[in-house]
Coordinates of C-alpha atoms and ligand atoms in Angstrom, one line a residue:
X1 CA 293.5 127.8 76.9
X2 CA 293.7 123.7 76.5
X3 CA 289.7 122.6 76.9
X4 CA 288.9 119.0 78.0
X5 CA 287.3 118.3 74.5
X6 CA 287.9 116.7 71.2
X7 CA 288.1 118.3 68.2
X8 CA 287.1 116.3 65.2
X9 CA 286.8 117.1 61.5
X10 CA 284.8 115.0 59.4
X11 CA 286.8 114.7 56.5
X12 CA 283.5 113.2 54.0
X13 CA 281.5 116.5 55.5
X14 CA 284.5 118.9 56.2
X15 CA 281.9 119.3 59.5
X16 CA 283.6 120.1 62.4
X17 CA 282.4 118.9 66.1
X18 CA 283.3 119.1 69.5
X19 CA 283.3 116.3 71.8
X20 CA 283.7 116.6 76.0
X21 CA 286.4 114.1 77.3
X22 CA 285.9 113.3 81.0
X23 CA 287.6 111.0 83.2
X24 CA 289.9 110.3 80.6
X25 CA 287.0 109.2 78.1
X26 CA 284.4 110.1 75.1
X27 CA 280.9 109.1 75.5
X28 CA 280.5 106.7 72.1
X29 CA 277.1 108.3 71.9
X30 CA 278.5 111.9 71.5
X31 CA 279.9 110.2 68.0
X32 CA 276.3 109.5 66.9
X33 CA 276.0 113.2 66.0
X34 CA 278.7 112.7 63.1
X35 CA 276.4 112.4 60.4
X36 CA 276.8 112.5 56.6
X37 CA 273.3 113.4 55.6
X38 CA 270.1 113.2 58.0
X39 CA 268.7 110.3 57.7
X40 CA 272.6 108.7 58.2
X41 CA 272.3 107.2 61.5
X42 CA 275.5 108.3 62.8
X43 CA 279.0 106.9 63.8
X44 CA 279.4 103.9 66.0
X45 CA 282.5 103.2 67.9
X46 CA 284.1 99.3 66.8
X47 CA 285.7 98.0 69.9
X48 CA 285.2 94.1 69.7
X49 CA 285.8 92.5 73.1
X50 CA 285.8 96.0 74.8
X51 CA 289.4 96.2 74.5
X52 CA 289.4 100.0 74.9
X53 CA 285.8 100.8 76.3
X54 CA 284.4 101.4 79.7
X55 CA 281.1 100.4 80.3
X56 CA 280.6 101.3 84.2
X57 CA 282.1 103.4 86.3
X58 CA 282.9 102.1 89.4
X59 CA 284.3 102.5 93.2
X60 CA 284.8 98.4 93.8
X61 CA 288.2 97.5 92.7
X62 CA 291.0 99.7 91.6
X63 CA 293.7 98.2 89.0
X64 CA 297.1 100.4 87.6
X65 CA 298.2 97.3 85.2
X66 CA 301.2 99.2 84.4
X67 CA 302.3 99.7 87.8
X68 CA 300.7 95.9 88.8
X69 CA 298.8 98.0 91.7
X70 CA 295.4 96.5 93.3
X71 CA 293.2 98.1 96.0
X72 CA 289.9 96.8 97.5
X73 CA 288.1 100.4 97.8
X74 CA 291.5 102.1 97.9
X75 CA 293.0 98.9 100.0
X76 CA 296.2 97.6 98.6
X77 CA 296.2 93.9 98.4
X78 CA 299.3 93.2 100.3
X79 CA 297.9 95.2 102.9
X80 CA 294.5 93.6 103.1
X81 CA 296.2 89.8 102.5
X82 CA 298.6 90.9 105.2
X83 CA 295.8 92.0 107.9
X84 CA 292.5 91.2 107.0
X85 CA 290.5 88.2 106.7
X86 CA 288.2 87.2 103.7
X87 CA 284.8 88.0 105.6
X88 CA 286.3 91.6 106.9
X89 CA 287.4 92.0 102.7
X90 CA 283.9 90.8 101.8
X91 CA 282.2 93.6 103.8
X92 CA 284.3 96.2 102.7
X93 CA 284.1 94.8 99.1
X94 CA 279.8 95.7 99.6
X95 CA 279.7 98.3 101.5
X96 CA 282.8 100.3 100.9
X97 CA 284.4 100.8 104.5
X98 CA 285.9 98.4 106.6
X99 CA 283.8 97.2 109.8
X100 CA 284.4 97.9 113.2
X101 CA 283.9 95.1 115.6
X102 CA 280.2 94.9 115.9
X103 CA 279.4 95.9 112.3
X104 CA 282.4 92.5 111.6
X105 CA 280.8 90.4 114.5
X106 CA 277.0 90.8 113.1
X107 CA 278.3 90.2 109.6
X108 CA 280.3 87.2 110.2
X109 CA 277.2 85.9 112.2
X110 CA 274.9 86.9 108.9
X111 CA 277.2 84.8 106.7
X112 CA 277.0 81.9 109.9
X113 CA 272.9 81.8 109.4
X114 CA 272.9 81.2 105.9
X115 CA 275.9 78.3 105.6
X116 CA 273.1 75.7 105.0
X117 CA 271.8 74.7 101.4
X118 CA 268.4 73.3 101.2
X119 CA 268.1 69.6 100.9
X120 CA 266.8 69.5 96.7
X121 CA 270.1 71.7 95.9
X122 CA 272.0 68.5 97.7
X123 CA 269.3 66.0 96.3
X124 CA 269.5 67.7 92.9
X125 CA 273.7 67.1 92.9
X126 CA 273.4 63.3 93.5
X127 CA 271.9 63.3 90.1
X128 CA 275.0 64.5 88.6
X129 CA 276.9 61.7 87.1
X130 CA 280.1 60.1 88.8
X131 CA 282.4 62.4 86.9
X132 CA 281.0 65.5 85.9
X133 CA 282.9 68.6 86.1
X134 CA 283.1 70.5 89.6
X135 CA 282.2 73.6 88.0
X136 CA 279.2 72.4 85.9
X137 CA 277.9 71.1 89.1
X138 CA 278.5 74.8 91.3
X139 CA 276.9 76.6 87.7
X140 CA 273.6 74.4 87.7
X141 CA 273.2 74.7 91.8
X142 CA 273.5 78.0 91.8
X143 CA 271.3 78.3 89.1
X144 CA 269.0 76.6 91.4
X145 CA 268.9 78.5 93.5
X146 CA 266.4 81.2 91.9
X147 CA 264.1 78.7 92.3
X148 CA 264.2 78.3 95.3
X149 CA 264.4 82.0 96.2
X150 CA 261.4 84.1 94.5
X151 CA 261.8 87.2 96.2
X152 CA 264.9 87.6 94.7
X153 CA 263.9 88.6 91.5
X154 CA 262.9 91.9 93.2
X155 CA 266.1 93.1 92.8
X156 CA 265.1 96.7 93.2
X157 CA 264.5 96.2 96.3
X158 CA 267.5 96.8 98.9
X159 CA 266.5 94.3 102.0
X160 CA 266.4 91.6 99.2
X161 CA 269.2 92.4 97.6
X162 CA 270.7 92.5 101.6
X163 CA 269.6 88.9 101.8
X164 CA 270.0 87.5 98.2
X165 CA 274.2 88.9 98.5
X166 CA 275.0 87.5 101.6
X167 CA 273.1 84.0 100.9
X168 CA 274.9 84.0 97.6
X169 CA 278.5 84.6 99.4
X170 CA 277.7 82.3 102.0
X171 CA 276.4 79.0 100.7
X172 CA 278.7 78.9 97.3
X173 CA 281.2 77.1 99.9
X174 CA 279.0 74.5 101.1
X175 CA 277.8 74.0 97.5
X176 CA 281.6 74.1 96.5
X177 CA 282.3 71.8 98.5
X178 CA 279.7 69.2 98.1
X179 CA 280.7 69.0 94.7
X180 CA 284.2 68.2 95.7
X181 CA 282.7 65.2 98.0
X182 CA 280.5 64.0 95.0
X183 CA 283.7 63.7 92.6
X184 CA 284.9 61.0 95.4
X185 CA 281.3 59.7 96.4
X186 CA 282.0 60.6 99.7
X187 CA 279.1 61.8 102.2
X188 CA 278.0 65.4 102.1
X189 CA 279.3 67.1 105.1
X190 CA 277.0 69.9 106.6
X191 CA 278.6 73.3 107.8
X192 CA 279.8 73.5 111.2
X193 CA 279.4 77.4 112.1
X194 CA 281.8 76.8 115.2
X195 CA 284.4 77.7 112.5
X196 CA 285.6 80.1 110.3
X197 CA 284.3 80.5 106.8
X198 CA 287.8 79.0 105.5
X199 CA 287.8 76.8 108.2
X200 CA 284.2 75.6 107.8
X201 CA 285.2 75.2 104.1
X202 CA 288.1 72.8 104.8
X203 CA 285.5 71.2 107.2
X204 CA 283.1 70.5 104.4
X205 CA 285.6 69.4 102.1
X206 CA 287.3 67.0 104.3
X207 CA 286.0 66.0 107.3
X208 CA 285.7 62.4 107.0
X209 CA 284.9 60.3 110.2
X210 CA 286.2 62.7 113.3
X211 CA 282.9 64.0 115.0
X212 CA 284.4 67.1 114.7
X213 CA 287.2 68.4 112.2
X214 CA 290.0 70.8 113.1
X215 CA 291.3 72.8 110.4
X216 CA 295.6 73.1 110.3
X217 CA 295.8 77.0 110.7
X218 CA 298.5 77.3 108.6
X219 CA 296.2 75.9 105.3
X220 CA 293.0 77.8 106.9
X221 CA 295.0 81.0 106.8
X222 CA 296.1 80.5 103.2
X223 CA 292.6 79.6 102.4
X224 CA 291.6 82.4 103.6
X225 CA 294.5 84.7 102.1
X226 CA 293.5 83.1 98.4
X227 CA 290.1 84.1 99.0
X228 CA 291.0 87.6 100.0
X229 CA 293.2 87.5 96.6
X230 CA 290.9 86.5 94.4
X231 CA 287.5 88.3 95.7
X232 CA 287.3 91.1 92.9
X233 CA 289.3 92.6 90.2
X234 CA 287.2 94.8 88.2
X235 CA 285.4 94.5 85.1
X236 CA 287.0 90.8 84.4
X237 CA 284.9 88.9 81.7
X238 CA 282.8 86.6 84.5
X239 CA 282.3 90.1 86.5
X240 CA 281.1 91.9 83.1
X241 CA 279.0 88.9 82.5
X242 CA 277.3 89.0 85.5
X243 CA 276.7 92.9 84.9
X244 CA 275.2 92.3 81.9
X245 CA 272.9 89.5 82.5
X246 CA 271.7 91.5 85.6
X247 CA 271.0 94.6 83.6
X248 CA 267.7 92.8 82.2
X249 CA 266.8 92.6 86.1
X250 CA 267.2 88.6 86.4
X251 CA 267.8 87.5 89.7
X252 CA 271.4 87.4 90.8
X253 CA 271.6 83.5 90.6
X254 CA 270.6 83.3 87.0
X255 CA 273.5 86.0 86.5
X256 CA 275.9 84.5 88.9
X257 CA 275.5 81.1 86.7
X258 CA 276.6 83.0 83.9
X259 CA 279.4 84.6 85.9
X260 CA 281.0 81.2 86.5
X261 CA 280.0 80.0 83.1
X262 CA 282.5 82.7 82.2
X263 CA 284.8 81.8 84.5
X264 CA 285.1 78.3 84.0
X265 CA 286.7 78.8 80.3
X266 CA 290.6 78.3 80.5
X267 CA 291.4 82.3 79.2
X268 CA 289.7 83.4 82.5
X269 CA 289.2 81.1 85.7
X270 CA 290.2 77.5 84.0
X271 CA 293.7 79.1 83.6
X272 CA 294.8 77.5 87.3
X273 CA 293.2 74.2 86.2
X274 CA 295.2 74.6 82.7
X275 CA 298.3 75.7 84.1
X276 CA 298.9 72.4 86.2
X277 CA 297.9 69.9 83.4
X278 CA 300.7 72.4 81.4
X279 CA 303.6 71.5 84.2
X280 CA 302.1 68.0 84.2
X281 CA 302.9 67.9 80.3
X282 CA 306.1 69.7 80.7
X283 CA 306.9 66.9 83.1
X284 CA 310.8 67.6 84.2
X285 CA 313.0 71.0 84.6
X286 CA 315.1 70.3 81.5
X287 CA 311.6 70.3 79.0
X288 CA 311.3 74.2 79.8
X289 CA 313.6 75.5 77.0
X290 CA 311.6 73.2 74.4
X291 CA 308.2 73.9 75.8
X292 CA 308.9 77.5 75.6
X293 CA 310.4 77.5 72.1
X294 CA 307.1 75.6 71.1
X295 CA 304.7 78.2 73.0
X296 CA 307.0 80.7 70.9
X297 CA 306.7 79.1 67.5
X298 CA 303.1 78.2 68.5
X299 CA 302.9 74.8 68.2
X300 CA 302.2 74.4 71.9
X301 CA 299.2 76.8 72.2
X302 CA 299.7 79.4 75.2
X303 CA 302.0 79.8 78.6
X304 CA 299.3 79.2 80.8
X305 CA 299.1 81.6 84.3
X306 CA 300.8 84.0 81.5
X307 CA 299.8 87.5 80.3
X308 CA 296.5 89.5 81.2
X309 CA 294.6 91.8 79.0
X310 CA 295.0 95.0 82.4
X311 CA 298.8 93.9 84.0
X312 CA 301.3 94.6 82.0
X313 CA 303.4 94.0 85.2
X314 CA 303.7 91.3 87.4
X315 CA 299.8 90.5 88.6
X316 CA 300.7 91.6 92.5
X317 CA 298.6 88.6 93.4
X318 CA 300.7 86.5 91.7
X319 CA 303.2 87.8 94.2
X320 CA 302.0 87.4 97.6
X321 CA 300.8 84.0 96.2
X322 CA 304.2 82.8 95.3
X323 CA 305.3 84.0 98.7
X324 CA 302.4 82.1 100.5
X325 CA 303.1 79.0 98.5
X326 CA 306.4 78.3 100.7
X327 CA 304.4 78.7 104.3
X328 CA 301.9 75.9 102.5
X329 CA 304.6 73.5 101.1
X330 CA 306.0 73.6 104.6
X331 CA 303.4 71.8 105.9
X332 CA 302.2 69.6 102.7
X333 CA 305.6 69.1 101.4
X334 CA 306.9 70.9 98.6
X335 CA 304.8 70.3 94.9
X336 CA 307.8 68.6 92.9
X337 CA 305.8 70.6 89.8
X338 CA 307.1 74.0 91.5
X339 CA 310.5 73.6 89.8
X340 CA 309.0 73.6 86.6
X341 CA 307.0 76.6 87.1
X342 CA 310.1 78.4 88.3
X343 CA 312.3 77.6 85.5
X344 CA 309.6 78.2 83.4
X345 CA 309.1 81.9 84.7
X346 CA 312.6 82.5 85.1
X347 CA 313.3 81.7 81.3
X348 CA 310.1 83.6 80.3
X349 CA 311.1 86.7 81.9
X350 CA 314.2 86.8 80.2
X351 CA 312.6 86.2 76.8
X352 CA 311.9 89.1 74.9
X353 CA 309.1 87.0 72.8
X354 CA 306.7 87.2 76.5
X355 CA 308.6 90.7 77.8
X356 CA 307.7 92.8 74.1
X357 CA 304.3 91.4 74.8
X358 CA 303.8 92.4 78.4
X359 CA 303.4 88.5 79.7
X360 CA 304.1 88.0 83.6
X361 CA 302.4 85.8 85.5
X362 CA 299.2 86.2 86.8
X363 CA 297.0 85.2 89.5
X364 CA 296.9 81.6 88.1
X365 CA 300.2 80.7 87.5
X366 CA 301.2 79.8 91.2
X367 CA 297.5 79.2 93.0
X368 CA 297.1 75.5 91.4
X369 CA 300.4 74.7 92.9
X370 CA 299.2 75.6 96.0
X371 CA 296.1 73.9 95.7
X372 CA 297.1 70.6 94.1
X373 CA 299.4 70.6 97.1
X374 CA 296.6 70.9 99.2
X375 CA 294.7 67.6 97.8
X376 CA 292.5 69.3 95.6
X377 CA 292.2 67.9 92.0
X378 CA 292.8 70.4 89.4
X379 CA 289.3 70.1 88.3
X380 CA 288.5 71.8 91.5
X381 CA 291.2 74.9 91.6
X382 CA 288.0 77.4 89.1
X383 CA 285.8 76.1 91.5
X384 CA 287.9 77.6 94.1
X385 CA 288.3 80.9 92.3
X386 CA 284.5 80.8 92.1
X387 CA 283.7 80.5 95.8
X388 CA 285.5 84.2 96.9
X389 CA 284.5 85.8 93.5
X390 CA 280.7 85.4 94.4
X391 CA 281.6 88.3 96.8
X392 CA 283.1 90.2 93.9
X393 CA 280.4 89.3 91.5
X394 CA 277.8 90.4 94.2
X395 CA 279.5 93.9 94.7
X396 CA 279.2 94.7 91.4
X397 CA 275.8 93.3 90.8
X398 CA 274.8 95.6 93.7
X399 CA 276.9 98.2 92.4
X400 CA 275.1 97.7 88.8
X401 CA 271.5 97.4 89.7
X402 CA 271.6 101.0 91.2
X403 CA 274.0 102.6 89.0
X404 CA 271.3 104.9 87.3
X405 CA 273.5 105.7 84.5
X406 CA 272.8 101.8 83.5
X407 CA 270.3 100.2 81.3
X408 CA 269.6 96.4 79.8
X409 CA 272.7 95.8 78.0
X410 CA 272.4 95.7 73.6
X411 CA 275.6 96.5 72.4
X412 CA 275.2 97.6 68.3
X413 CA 276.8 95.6 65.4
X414 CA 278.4 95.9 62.4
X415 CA 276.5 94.3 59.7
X416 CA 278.7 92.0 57.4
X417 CA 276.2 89.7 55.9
X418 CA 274.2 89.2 52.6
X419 CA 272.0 92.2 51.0
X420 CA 268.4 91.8 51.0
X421 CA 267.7 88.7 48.7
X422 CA 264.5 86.6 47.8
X423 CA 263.6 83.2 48.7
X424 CA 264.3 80.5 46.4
X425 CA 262.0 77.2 46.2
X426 CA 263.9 74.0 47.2
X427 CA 263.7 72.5 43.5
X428 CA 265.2 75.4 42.2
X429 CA 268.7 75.8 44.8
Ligands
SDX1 C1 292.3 85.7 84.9 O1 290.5 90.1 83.5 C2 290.9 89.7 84.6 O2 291.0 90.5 85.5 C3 291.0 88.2 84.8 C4 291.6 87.7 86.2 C5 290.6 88.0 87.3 O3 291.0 88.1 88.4 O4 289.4 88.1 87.0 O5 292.8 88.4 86.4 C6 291.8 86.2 86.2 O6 291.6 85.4 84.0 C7 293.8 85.8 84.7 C8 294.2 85.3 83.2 C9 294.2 83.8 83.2 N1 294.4 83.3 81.8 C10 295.6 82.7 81.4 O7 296.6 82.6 82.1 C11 295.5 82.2 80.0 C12 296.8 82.5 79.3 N2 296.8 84.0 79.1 C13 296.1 84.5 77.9 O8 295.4 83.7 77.1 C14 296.0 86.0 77.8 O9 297.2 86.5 78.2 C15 294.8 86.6 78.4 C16 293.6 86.0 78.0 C17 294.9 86.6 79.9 C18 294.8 88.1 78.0 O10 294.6 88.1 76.6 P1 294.6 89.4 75.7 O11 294.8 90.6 76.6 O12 293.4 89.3 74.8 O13 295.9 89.3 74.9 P2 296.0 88.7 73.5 O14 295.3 87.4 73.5 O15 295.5 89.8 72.5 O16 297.5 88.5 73.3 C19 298.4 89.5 72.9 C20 299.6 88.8 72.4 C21 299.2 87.8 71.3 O17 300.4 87.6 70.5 P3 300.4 88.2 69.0 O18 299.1 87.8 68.3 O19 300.4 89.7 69.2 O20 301.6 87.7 68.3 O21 300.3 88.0 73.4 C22 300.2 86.7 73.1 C23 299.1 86.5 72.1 O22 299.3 85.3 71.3 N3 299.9 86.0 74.3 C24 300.4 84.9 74.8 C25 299.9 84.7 76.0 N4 299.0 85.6 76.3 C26 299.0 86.4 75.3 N5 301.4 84.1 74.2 C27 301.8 83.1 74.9 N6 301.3 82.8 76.2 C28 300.4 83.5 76.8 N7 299.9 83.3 78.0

């Protein structure tokens, strides 16, 4: 009768052990017991950048990358970006079912009340120089804000945690979008809670003189599809981040700081930023087959919006993205970079140097286009990715900081350096 164990032989020993396998896993503490004498401490497991180690479980987000599935708490994506709207996804994102129409009403009025930012956080970005990264600017004000919020180092306790989530989720757009207006020198605009939190975005972002700005519904319903898109997706690097920094019990801005610290780098979140300057250096159609002969030979670094460490698929984002592009284009005009980034897939799919690696394009590859077609600058499009990942950060920080399985976060190491060794006098080195 097959048993859900391992057998293992240790061949220095010839000791034989048996180890449980659940869910499809070990426990890497179970090896500890392989031992070659006593006082051996026992076997580690070596899995630099976690490649093939889980280190939560979790009911947030679901991802087959084989089979380029998604679900939201069992949800698919094209369903939810179909139907739903970001704040409806948010809830069910934190508490695990979708709302009915008072729980959606009361929340969506929640997120309403806590729109403004106080005064130093705006007082505090003036001081940022003329042309300092958007995303450096969201990291420090969110940062911030744990100053400005005490009680939210409690973060055993669940009304604060109530509180500290939905501020979080909430005000990251007006702060996102004051540090839009500061790249330009333009006046801060305050929310206006008459809209919807995409619309009140686009409000913030830019409303200019009209005493009072009305969103186009087609780029307020893509804004609000993006965000649904790009709310959660599992134990990403900025999500793992945030888990880990939260497991010491800091306050969920100090760990949301590092969460779009991670974010910000051009592997993870900067990718949509990077993929646009990557069409922009393309430059015309008929540069693809040399670009991607370079990116082959490696002379021109990585296909941006390319590859992800879970899809091996097509990222299904990626797909509802590229459909959404065409509704935006129709009212912005088409991005004259879009023909470059469909040659460029077109070619890469055919390749067998990106299909024996698994490399599709992901959630980045088509979302600048959208956005730069929009008016944003690239160095906004992380900053955008940042505003509906709060929500996704905050599920998991929630989901974390009651997790009872979990404890501060100190991975081991493997110890490569000198032998112990005396000190040697200056005069004699
Ligand atoms: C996001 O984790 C998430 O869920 C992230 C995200 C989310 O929603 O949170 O989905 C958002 O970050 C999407 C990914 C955005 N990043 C990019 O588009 C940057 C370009 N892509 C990569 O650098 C890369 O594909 C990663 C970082 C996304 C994944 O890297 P892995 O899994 O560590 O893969 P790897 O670096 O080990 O590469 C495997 C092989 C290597 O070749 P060999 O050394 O085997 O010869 O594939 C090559 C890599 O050189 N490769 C690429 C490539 N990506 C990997 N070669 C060219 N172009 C690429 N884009």
């Amino acid at each position: 009768m097959a048993s859900d164990s391992l057998s293992i032989t240790d061949n220095r020993t010839g000791k034989q052990y048996e180890l449980p396998i659940a869910d499809g896993s070990v426990r890497a503490a179970d090896l500890r017991q392989i031992k070659t004498s006593d006082d051996d401490f026992g076997l580690l497991s070596y899995d630099p950048s976690l490649l093939n180690t889980a280190t939560v479980r979790s009911a947030v987000t679901y991802i087959d990358g084989d089979a380029g599935i998604l679900r939201y708490r069992g949800y698919p994506i094209e369903q939810l970006a179909e139907h739903s709207t970001y704040l409806e996804v948010v809830y069910l994102l934190l508490n695990g079912e979708l709302p009915n129409k008072e729980q959606l009403l009361e929340f969506e009025e929640d997120v309403r009340f806590r729109t403004m930012v106080l005064e130093t956080v705006r007082e505090q970005m003036e001081t940022y120089r003329y042309d300092a990264h958007p995303m450096g600017m969201l990291l420090g004000s969110m940062a911030t804000m744990s100053t400005y919020y005490p009680a939210s180092r409690d973060v055993m306790d669940l009304e604060s945690r109530k509180i500290q989530t939905v501020r979080a989720i909430s005000k990251v757009a007006t702060v996102a979008a004051w540090c839009y207006r500061h790249t330009l020198s333009y006046p801060f605009i305050y929310p206006d809670n008459d809209l919807t939190y995409a619309g009140n975005f686009l409000n913030m972002l830019f409303r200019m003189v009209e005493p009072k700005y009305v969103p186009n519904p087609v780029i307020e319903r893509a804004i609000d599809v993006l965000f649904i898109l790009h709310a959660d997706h599992e134990q990403n690097a900025s999500a793992n981040a945030m888990r880990a920094i939260a497991s010491s019990q800091a306050d969920p801005y100090s760990a949301l700081a590092g969460a779009i610290g991670s974010l910000s780098g051009p592997l993870h979140g900067g990718a949509n930023e990077a993929v646009i300057r990557m069409l922009q250096f393309i430059g015309r159609k008929d540069n693809v087959p040399e670009f991607i002969k370079n990116v082959k030979d490696g002379t021109s670094g990585r296909l941006m919006g390319f590859g992800h460490r879970v899809y091996k698929n097509y990222d299904p984002r990626a797909r509802i993205i590229k459909t959404l592009a065409d509704q935006v284009f129709e009212v912005t005009g088409v991005n004259p970079l879009l023909e470059i980034a469909l040659e460029l897939e077109r070619i890469a799919l055919e390749d067998d140097f990106f299909v024996s690696r698994q490399l599709y394009p992901n959630v980045d590859f088509y979302s600048g286009l959208i956005y730069q077609a929009m008016g944003f600058p690239v160095e906004m499009f992380p900053v955008l990715f940042a505003v509906p990942r709060t929500s996704g950060w905050m599920a998991q920080w929630n989901e974390g900081v009651t997790d009872r399985e979990q404890r501060i976060v100190r991975p081991r190491q493997i110890y490569v350096g000198e032998g112990e060794r005396d000190y040697v006098p200056i005069n004699q080195r």
